[in-house]
Every structure is written in structure tokens, then in C-alpha cells.
Coordinates of C-alpha atoms and ligand atoms in Angstrom, one line a residue:
M85 CA -52.2 -281.0 -121.8
E86 CA -55.4 -279.7 -121.8
K87 CA -58.1 -281.5 -120.8
K88 CA -61.7 -281.7 -122.6
N89 CA -64.6 -279.5 -122.1
I90 CA -66.8 -282.3 -120.3
D91 CA -68.8 -282.0 -117.1
W92 CA -66.8 -284.7 -115.2
S93 CA -69.2 -284.4 -111.8
N94 CA -72.4 -285.2 -114.1
L95 CA -70.9 -288.0 -116.3
G96 CA -72.9 -291.1 -115.9
F97 CA -72.0 -294.6 -117.1
A98 CA -72.2 -294.8 -120.4
Y99 CA -70.1 -294.8 -123.9
M100 CA -68.5 -291.9 -124.6
Q101 CA -66.2 -291.9 -128.1
T102 CA -62.7 -290.9 -127.2
D103 CA -59.6 -289.9 -129.6
K104 CA -57.9 -293.3 -129.9
R105 CA -58.0 -297.0 -129.4
Y106 CA -55.6 -299.6 -129.6
V107 CA -56.0 -302.4 -132.2
S108 CA -53.6 -305.6 -132.9
N109 CA -54.8 -308.4 -135.5
Y110 CA -54.1 -312.4 -135.0
K111 CA -53.6 -313.8 -138.6
D112 CA -51.7 -317.1 -139.5
G113 CA -50.5 -317.8 -135.9
A114 CA -49.2 -314.6 -134.7
W115 CA -50.4 -311.3 -133.3
D116 CA -49.2 -308.3 -135.7
E117 CA -47.2 -305.1 -134.1
G118 CA -50.4 -303.1 -133.0
T119 CA -51.1 -300.0 -133.3
L120 CA -53.3 -296.9 -132.1
T121 CA -56.2 -295.7 -134.4
S122 CA -59.0 -292.8 -134.7
D123 CA -61.4 -295.4 -136.1
A124 CA -63.7 -296.4 -133.5
N125 CA -66.1 -298.8 -136.3
I126 CA -65.5 -302.3 -136.6
V127 CA -66.1 -304.0 -140.0
L128 CA -66.8 -307.9 -139.8
N129 CA -67.5 -310.3 -142.0
E130 CA -71.5 -311.5 -141.5
C131 CA -70.2 -314.9 -140.4
A132 CA -67.7 -313.8 -138.0
C133 CA -67.2 -316.3 -135.4
V134 CA -68.0 -313.5 -132.6
L135 CA -71.3 -313.0 -134.2
Q136 CA -72.3 -316.6 -134.4
Y137 CA -70.8 -318.5 -131.4
A138 CA -70.0 -315.6 -129.3
Q139 CA -66.2 -316.0 -128.8
T140 CA -65.3 -313.0 -127.1
C141 CA -63.8 -312.0 -123.8
F142 CA -63.6 -308.7 -122.2
E143 CA -61.8 -307.0 -119.1
G144 CA -62.5 -303.9 -117.3
L145 CA -60.2 -301.3 -115.4
K146 CA -59.8 -297.7 -114.6
A147 CA -57.5 -294.7 -115.0
Y148 CA -57.5 -292.0 -112.7
T149 CA -55.6 -288.7 -111.6
T150 CA -54.2 -288.8 -108.1
E151 CA -53.9 -286.1 -105.9
D152 CA -50.3 -284.7 -107.0
G153 CA -51.5 -285.1 -110.5
H154 CA -50.3 -288.2 -112.0
I155 CA -52.6 -290.2 -114.2
V156 CA -52.2 -293.9 -113.1
T157 CA -54.1 -297.7 -113.3
F158 CA -54.7 -300.1 -110.6
R159 CA -52.7 -303.5 -110.9
P160 CA -53.3 -304.0 -114.8
D161 CA -50.9 -306.9 -114.8
L162 CA -53.8 -308.9 -113.3
N163 CA -56.2 -307.9 -115.8
A164 CA -53.9 -309.4 -118.6
Q165 CA -53.2 -312.7 -116.6
R166 CA -57.4 -313.0 -116.4
M167 CA -57.9 -312.1 -120.0
A168 CA -55.2 -314.9 -120.6
S169 CA -57.0 -317.4 -118.7
S170 CA -60.6 -316.3 -120.1
A171 CA -58.9 -316.2 -123.7
K172 CA -57.5 -320.3 -123.3
R173 CA -61.0 -321.5 -122.1
L174 CA -62.7 -320.2 -124.9
E175 CA -60.0 -321.4 -127.2
M176 CA -58.5 -318.2 -128.3
P177 CA -55.0 -317.1 -128.7
V178 CA -53.4 -315.3 -125.5
F179 CA -52.4 -311.8 -126.1
P180 CA -49.1 -311.4 -124.3
E181 CA -49.5 -310.3 -120.6
D182 CA -46.8 -307.4 -120.8
R183 CA -48.0 -306.3 -124.1
F184 CA -51.6 -306.1 -122.9
V185 CA -50.6 -303.8 -119.9
E186 CA -48.2 -301.6 -122.4
A187 CA -51.5 -301.4 -124.9
V188 CA -53.5 -300.3 -122.2
H189 CA -50.7 -297.7 -121.5
K190 CA -50.5 -296.2 -124.7
V191 CA -54.6 -296.2 -124.7
V192 CA -55.0 -294.1 -121.8
E193 CA -51.8 -291.9 -122.8
A194 CA -53.3 -291.1 -125.6
N195 CA -56.4 -290.3 -124.1
A196 CA -55.2 -288.3 -121.3
A197 CA -57.1 -285.3 -122.0
Y198 CA -60.0 -287.7 -120.8
V199 CA -59.0 -288.8 -117.7
P200 CA -61.1 -286.8 -115.2
P201 CA -59.4 -284.8 -112.5
Y202 CA -58.6 -285.5 -108.9
G203 CA -61.3 -284.9 -106.7
S204 CA -64.3 -285.0 -109.5
G205 CA -64.8 -288.8 -108.5
A206 CA -64.9 -289.7 -112.4
T207 CA -62.7 -292.3 -114.0
L208 CA -61.5 -293.4 -117.2
Y209 CA -62.9 -296.7 -117.7
I210 CA -60.9 -299.0 -119.9
R211 CA -61.8 -302.0 -121.9
P212 CA -59.6 -304.3 -123.4
Y213 CA -61.5 -307.3 -125.3
M214 CA -61.0 -309.7 -128.0
F215 CA -63.2 -311.8 -130.4
G216 CA -62.9 -314.2 -133.3
S217 CA -63.1 -312.3 -136.4
N218 CA -63.1 -314.6 -139.4
S219 CA -66.1 -316.3 -141.1
V220 CA -66.8 -319.6 -139.3
I221 CA -69.9 -321.5 -139.7
G222 CA -69.3 -325.0 -138.5
V223 CA -68.7 -324.7 -134.9
K224 CA -65.0 -324.5 -134.3
P225 CA -62.6 -321.5 -133.0
A226 CA -62.0 -319.1 -135.6
E227 CA -58.3 -318.8 -137.1
E228 CA -58.2 -314.9 -136.7
Y229 CA -58.8 -312.7 -134.2
Q230 CA -58.8 -308.7 -133.1
F231 CA -57.6 -307.6 -129.7
R232 CA -58.7 -304.0 -128.8
V233 CA -59.2 -301.4 -125.8
F234 CA -60.8 -298.4 -125.9
T235 CA -61.4 -295.9 -122.8
T236 CA -64.6 -293.6 -122.2
P237 CA -65.0 -291.2 -119.3
V238 CA -67.7 -292.2 -116.4
G239 CA -69.1 -290.5 -113.7
P240 CA -68.8 -291.2 -109.9
Y241 CA -70.3 -294.1 -109.1
F242 CA -72.2 -293.0 -106.1
K243 CA -73.3 -289.6 -106.6
G244 CA -74.3 -288.1 -103.4
G245 CA -72.8 -291.1 -101.1
A246 CA -73.4 -294.7 -101.3
K247 CA -76.7 -295.8 -100.5
P248 CA -77.2 -299.5 -99.6
I249 CA -79.2 -301.5 -102.5
T250 CA -81.7 -304.2 -102.3
I251 CA -81.2 -307.4 -104.0
R252 CA -82.8 -310.5 -104.5
V253 CA -82.3 -314.3 -104.6
C254 CA -82.2 -315.3 -108.4
D255 CA -84.1 -318.5 -109.6
Y256 CA -82.2 -318.5 -112.8
D257 CA -78.8 -319.8 -112.8
R258 CA -75.1 -317.6 -113.8
A259 CA -72.7 -320.5 -113.9
A260 CA -72.7 -324.3 -114.4
P261 CA -69.9 -326.6 -112.5
H262 CA -67.1 -326.5 -114.5
G263 CA -68.8 -324.1 -116.8
T264 CA -67.6 -320.7 -117.7
G265 CA -68.4 -318.6 -114.4
H266 CA -64.7 -318.1 -113.8
V267 CA -63.8 -316.5 -116.8
K268 CA -64.8 -313.1 -118.4
A269 CA -66.9 -314.1 -121.3
G270 CA -69.6 -312.4 -122.8
L271 CA -71.6 -315.1 -123.0
N272 CA -71.9 -315.0 -119.3
Y273 CA -73.5 -311.7 -119.6
A274 CA -76.0 -312.5 -122.8
M275 CA -77.6 -314.9 -120.6
S276 CA -78.0 -312.5 -117.5
L277 CA -79.9 -310.0 -119.1
Y278 CA -82.7 -311.6 -119.0
A279 CA -82.9 -312.0 -114.9
I280 CA -81.3 -308.7 -114.5
V281 CA -84.4 -307.1 -116.6
D282 CA -86.9 -309.1 -114.3
A283 CA -85.0 -308.1 -111.0
H284 CA -85.0 -304.4 -112.3
E285 CA -88.8 -304.8 -113.1
K286 CA -89.8 -306.3 -109.8
G287 CA -88.0 -303.5 -107.9
F288 CA -84.2 -305.3 -107.0
D289 CA -81.0 -303.5 -107.8
E290 CA -79.4 -306.7 -108.3
N291 CA -79.6 -310.7 -108.5
M292 CA -77.7 -313.0 -106.2
Y293 CA -76.6 -316.0 -107.6
L294 CA -76.4 -319.3 -105.9
D295 CA -74.5 -322.3 -106.6
S296 CA -76.6 -324.1 -109.6
A297 CA -75.5 -327.5 -108.4
T298 CA -77.1 -327.6 -104.8
R299 CA -78.7 -323.9 -104.6
T300 CA -77.4 -323.8 -101.0
K301 CA -74.3 -321.4 -101.3
V302 CA -73.6 -318.1 -102.3
E303 CA -72.0 -317.3 -105.6
E304 CA -72.0 -313.6 -107.0
T305 CA -74.0 -311.1 -108.4
G306 CA -73.8 -310.6 -112.3
G307 CA -70.8 -308.6 -112.2
A308 CA -69.7 -308.4 -108.8
N309 CA -68.4 -310.6 -105.8
F310 CA -69.8 -310.6 -102.4
L311 CA -67.9 -309.5 -99.4
F312 CA -69.5 -310.3 -95.9
V313 CA -68.2 -308.9 -92.4
T314 CA -69.2 -311.1 -89.3
K315 CA -70.4 -309.6 -86.0
D316 CA -66.9 -310.0 -84.8
N317 CA -65.3 -307.9 -87.7
T318 CA -64.1 -311.2 -90.0
V319 CA -64.0 -310.3 -93.6
V320 CA -65.7 -313.1 -95.5
T321 CA -65.7 -313.8 -99.1
P322 CA -67.4 -317.0 -101.1
K323 CA -65.1 -319.4 -102.7
S324 CA -66.2 -321.4 -105.7
P325 CA -64.5 -322.3 -109.1
T326 CA -67.6 -320.7 -110.6
I327 CA -66.9 -317.2 -109.2
L328 CA -65.0 -314.8 -111.6
P329 CA -62.2 -313.7 -109.4
S330 CA -62.4 -310.0 -109.0
I331 CA -59.5 -308.1 -108.6
T332 CA -60.9 -305.6 -106.4
R333 CA -62.3 -308.4 -104.0
R334 CA -58.3 -309.8 -104.0
S335 CA -57.1 -306.4 -103.0
L336 CA -59.8 -305.9 -100.5
L337 CA -58.8 -308.7 -98.8
Y338 CA -55.5 -308.0 -98.8
V339 CA -56.0 -304.2 -97.4
A340 CA -58.6 -306.0 -94.6
E341 CA -55.5 -308.4 -93.5
H342 CA -52.6 -305.7 -94.1
Y343 CA -53.8 -302.4 -93.5
L344 CA -56.9 -302.9 -91.1
G345 CA -55.6 -306.0 -89.2
L346 CA -58.8 -307.9 -89.9
K347 CA -59.3 -311.6 -90.3
T348 CA -59.9 -312.6 -93.5
E349 CA -61.7 -316.0 -94.5
E350 CA -62.3 -317.4 -98.3
R351 CA -64.5 -320.3 -98.0
E352 CA -67.8 -321.5 -99.1
V353 CA -70.7 -319.3 -98.0
Y354 CA -74.1 -321.1 -97.0
M355 CA -77.1 -319.0 -98.0
D356 CA -78.3 -320.3 -94.6
E357 CA -75.8 -318.2 -92.7
V358 CA -76.1 -314.6 -94.6
K359 CA -78.5 -313.6 -91.8
D360 CA -75.9 -314.1 -89.2
F361 CA -73.7 -311.3 -91.0
A362 CA -73.2 -307.8 -89.9
E363 CA -72.4 -305.9 -93.2
C364 CA -72.5 -307.1 -97.1
G365 CA -71.2 -305.4 -100.0
L366 CA -70.4 -306.1 -103.5
C367 CA -67.2 -305.5 -104.9
G368 CA -65.9 -304.7 -108.7
T369 CA -63.9 -302.2 -110.4
A370 CA -67.1 -300.0 -111.1
A371 CA -67.8 -299.0 -107.2
V372 CA -64.8 -300.7 -105.5
I373 CA -67.9 -301.3 -103.0
S374 CA -71.2 -301.1 -103.3
P375 CA -73.2 -301.8 -99.8
V376 CA -76.2 -304.4 -99.8
G377 CA -78.9 -303.4 -97.4
K378 CA -81.2 -306.2 -97.9
I379 CA -81.6 -309.4 -99.4
V380 CA -85.0 -310.8 -100.7
D381 CA -84.7 -314.3 -100.5
H382 CA -88.5 -315.2 -101.7
D383 CA -90.7 -315.0 -98.9
R384 CA -87.9 -314.3 -96.4
E385 CA -86.0 -310.8 -96.2
I386 CA -82.6 -310.6 -94.6
C387 CA -81.8 -306.8 -93.4
F388 CA -78.5 -306.2 -92.4
P389 CA -77.8 -304.2 -89.0
S390 CA -75.8 -301.5 -91.2
G391 CA -79.4 -300.7 -92.5
M392 CA -80.6 -298.8 -95.7
E393 CA -79.0 -295.2 -95.1
K394 CA -75.1 -295.9 -95.3
M395 CA -72.1 -298.1 -95.6
G396 CA -71.2 -300.5 -92.4
P397 CA -68.4 -299.3 -90.8
V398 CA -66.1 -302.2 -91.7
I399 CA -66.9 -301.9 -95.6
Q400 CA -66.6 -298.0 -95.0
K401 CA -63.0 -298.6 -93.9
L402 CA -62.3 -300.9 -96.5
Y403 CA -63.5 -298.7 -99.3
D404 CA -61.7 -295.5 -97.9
T405 CA -58.5 -297.5 -97.4
L406 CA -58.5 -299.0 -101.1
T407 CA -59.7 -295.9 -102.2
G408 CA -57.4 -294.0 -100.7
I409 CA -54.5 -296.2 -102.0
Q410 CA -55.7 -295.6 -105.5
M411 CA -55.8 -292.1 -105.2
G412 CA -52.7 -291.8 -103.7
H413 CA -53.2 -290.8 -100.2
I414 CA -52.1 -294.1 -98.6
E415 CA -49.0 -295.9 -99.8
A416 CA -49.9 -298.7 -101.7
P417 CA -48.3 -302.2 -102.0
E418 CA -45.4 -303.0 -104.1
G419 CA -46.7 -303.1 -107.7
W420 CA -50.4 -302.1 -107.4
I421 CA -50.2 -298.9 -109.0
H422 CA -49.1 -298.2 -112.8
K423 CA -47.9 -294.8 -113.4
I424 CA -49.1 -293.7 -117.0
C425 CA -47.4 -290.1 -116.7
Ligands
LIG281 C1 -65.5 -308.0 -113.7 C2 -66.5 -309.1 -113.0 C3 -66.6 -309.0 -111.6 C4 -65.6 -307.8 -111.1 O1 -64.4 -307.6 -111.1 P1 -63.1 -306.8 -110.9 O2 -61.7 -307.1 -111.3 O3 -63.0 -306.7 -109.4 O4 -63.5 -305.6 -111.6 C5 -66.9 -309.7 -110.6 N1 -68.0 -310.9 -111.1 C6 -68.1 -311.0 -112.2 C7 -69.1 -312.0 -113.0 C8 -67.6 -310.0 -113.5 O5 -67.5 -310.2 -114.5

């Protein structure tokens, strides 16, 4: 297979159309057999449920080339599981989990020429999603749905090393108690746009959202979970029913415990104790871990001892170990690496 002529190391995080995508339609209570198509466009009725009432959810994962030249994905079964839970919360039919994994496999295989080579730092981003497609004007779930998977090559998240970012405590809320914060629904992102544009205008990289009921506990940012390290090297992540269960965060906790022998805690984290942590990072598929150097809470600044120049030592070890597992230099736990070809 010959790779496309792409300047891999200068790719950003933007959509680039690739050759094939997967489509399956749900109608009369059943999903069809699904197919790969070259057509990147979707034609919808003006009154489609997704356009009127935002009945849509998505997933995000990556394919990459390992050191020994295989194309692999990382724990796609967990994305399938999470999409099933998102679909249920949004009254959408579940796309069967085994078929989800198979669809991801097929699309990556069909676009293998777009999977960046080992060592470029770039990856093939995979976006599965589904939406209510028939016309709905009275508020109710759609009867017809489309499940799709497309891919797009994306550049290394950190160009020239991972520089710690500055975030602010946000006055807007991300998720209500008993709301949809724990599922990957498009609506959670629509309503975060105002807050993120505002944060960027004020010079912050991200928003830190607190629990909306008491505004005393750390939740997450718009698209990544928090990970903290205490001064005695315990890895702590916030626990809350309104946080999106990040696959990266869950994998990092496993790595901390089983590969690095660190203590881990998943518990409520109060804003008041954040100043006592030694390191802070944001975890998600895009960056694996993005180090946080400073948190601005209105008139108060929290500067982590790890500073603004580089990742803290524990976060660096977590990052190196998980990316090592993904790239095939470190042996992966059973079932984590799904080989495409
Ligand atoms: C997708 C997402 C994450 C990260 O999840 P990963 O599975 O690690 O990519 C974190 N928070 C939110 C709100 C998300 O939508």
C-alpha cells in the first residue's frame, strides 16, 4: 500500500477528506447491513430530528502505525460501549458494539494510505457518530437514524514539546446533576462554545468546570478529564456522575497502578485542595495528557510546582508509558491494542 503524499509532520487538527467512510441506516426498527462509501456528503430533510433537536452523539479514537509497521487502534471496544450508553440516554437505537468495532476496522483499513507513518507523531483520527435523520417537528425521538464513521489524518498534538497550558475556573456550567454530562452528546459541545470562545478571548487555553450543584468540586474541561498528582506521588482523578468517562483517563489510572506502581484514587476533588497538588494534566484521546501549569480562579492563581516549561515528572512517566503501549514499545495489557493490518 502506498501512502498518500501528505506532509505528515505539518498536519494540524483539521478535517481532511479521506477516501472511504462507513454508513449504516436504521429504519423500521433495524440497522441495515452497512457499507463503505466514497460520498462524504449527507442529504437530509430540512426537518431532520438532528437539525431541530440535536439528537446526535459521537465518539473519537485514533489509528496509528506501530514501531513494527502495523496499523492499530486503541481499545475501540470501550468507544463502542460508551456510544451505546450515549445512544440510550438520547433515546437512540444502539448500534451493536461488535459491529461498531468492525465498522471502525473497515474504515481504517480502507483509508490505510492516510494512516501517518511511525515516528511522524501524526495519527488517523476516527470519528464514529449517529443522528436522528427523519423529519420530526413535535418533540420526540426520530424513527430513522444514520450511523457513520469517517477518518481524517491529524498532526502531532504537541509540536516541539508539550508546553503546559493555563486554564481558568469557568462561571458557566457544563453539566447539570442527572443531565447529560456523562454521555458524548453533541449538545454538550454546542453549549460549551460560548464559554470556550470567551476563555480564548481572555487568554486562557481551556475552561475548568466545577460541579454545577455546589461549585466546590472539580469536574472536567470541555473535552478532557483532569488528572492530579499529589506531593507524595498519588495519582488522583475526580469522580462524579456528570463527568464523561474518558478512556484515556481510565487507561492512565491502570498504567499508574500496574506499570508504575503508583497509588491511585478516584474520588471527589474539592477546588480548595487543588493548590496542594504537585502536578496537573488534562487527559483525552487528542493529546493523551496535556500538562496544566496554572489555574486561574478569578482573583486567585494556582501555579503548580511543575512550572510552565515542561510536564511534571509523574505526568511525563504516565505519558511515556501509555504512548509506549500504543506505539508498541511497551507490552500492552490484554485486549488494549486492536490490530487492523
Ligand atoms: C471525549 C471526551 C473526553 C475524553 O475521552 P477519551 O475517551 O479519553 O478521548 C473527556 N471529556 C469530555 C467531555 C469528552 O467529550
